[in-house]
Amino acid sequence: MKQEVKILSLFLVCLLIFTFSGCKKNKTVSEPSDFSSVPETSFSEPAQVSSEEGEISSEISAVESTVQSEPEVIVSSEITIPTPPAPVTPPTSVEIAPEFTVNDPENTRGLSEKSMGYGHGQQTAMDNQTRFNSMSGVDALAIDTISQEKRVYLTFDCGYEYNNLTASILDALKEKNVKAAFFCTLSYIKQNPNLVWRMINEGHIVGNHSATHSVFPTITRTKMAKEIYEVHKYLQQNFGYTPKYFRFPTGAYSHSSLELVTSVGYKSIFWSFAYKDWETANQPDINYAFEKIKGGFYNGSVLLLHAVSQTNTTLLPQIIDYGISQGYIFATLDDYYN
């Protein structure tokens, strides 16, 4: 009996061992209801996501490092715009002139229409002034033969703007406290309003140099009046400024054209000194130009310089200093006519 009990016990023990071993060997993992109870390494997908997150994190860190290593750029919402010169308020009393009435449009009086070229130099200017004074119905200036002071008159011709030289000329005149006259064509005035404002605001004279720079002895009296009027009207309408001085394009004139200019209320301004300074690509040497211009200083001289000249612009302060050192006064056309 004892022997049978021992055999049964042994059998039960073996059965239990066998059953336990089989269950452990065939155990499978089903989807857990609680992921926190399962090690992360038991799942390949979460491990892969973790790796990608690490790579993305590394890339973000690299970008942040690059951005931080570059200089900081501050973008301002404020844009700085150059302030144009303060405009001159047109006087309320200024009325736009009606189109000029052309006196004797067909020149029935037979005034000479012969084109006269214009030279320069002290004696030439004196001869020209004598001729102008002898012409009926003409008010023109070549040289001041009236004033007792040592005067010179500084004038510039402005047909077009070049390399912003006029601004530099205005700067020099302002620094030296000298006033000048600028004879401008219509296209120049339209294209450079800020420069024209500066001329007016800073006390300079804006002269009429015609609308299209036509050679006056070659056009009709009616056309001459229109050339002058277009500039006259534009300055009045847009700047409240009434010009009163005219310079003949190229300097060519005739008795008929001189009389026409005077008949519409203008004074014709020529010059006593000029030199070849208008070729922008062939500018005169500084030393040569300075000696040349110095020779233009004599009593009553009207100096003509072109505003497109780099040489003139560079020399201007020196020219003014020279004139003052020689006892000259830089007078204005208004000084002469007043």
PDB file of C-alpha atoms in Angstrom, residues 46-60:
ATOM      1  CA  PRO A  46       7.498  52.673 -30.452  1.00  0.00           C
ATOM      2  CA  ALA A  47      11.237  52.096 -30.572  1.00  0.00           C
ATOM      3  CA  GLN A  48      11.324  53.336 -34.226  1.00  0.00           C
ATOM      4  CA  VAL A  49       9.296  56.451 -33.424  1.00  0.00           C
ATOM      5  CA  SER A  50      11.658  57.186 -30.582  1.00  0.00           C
ATOM      6  CA  SER A  51      14.584  57.012 -33.022  1.00  0.00           C
ATOM      7  CA  GLU A  52      12.917  59.401 -35.541  1.00  0.00           C
ATOM      8  CA  GLU A  53      12.100  61.831 -32.767  1.00  0.00           C
ATOM      9  CA  GLY A  54      15.737  61.814 -31.816  1.00  0.00           C
ATOM     10  CA  GLU A  55      16.781  62.590 -35.396  1.00  0.00           C
ATOM     11  CA  ILE A  56      14.223  65.399 -35.730  1.00  0.00           C
ATOM     12  CA  SER A  57      15.313  66.812 -32.386  1.00  0.00           C
ATOM     13  CA  SER A  58      18.935  66.774 -33.583  1.00  0.00           C
ATOM     14  CA  GLU A  59      18.003  68.579 -36.827  1.00  0.00           C
ATOM     15  CA  ILE A  60      16.017  71.218 -34.936  1.00  0.00           C
TER      16      ILE A  60
END
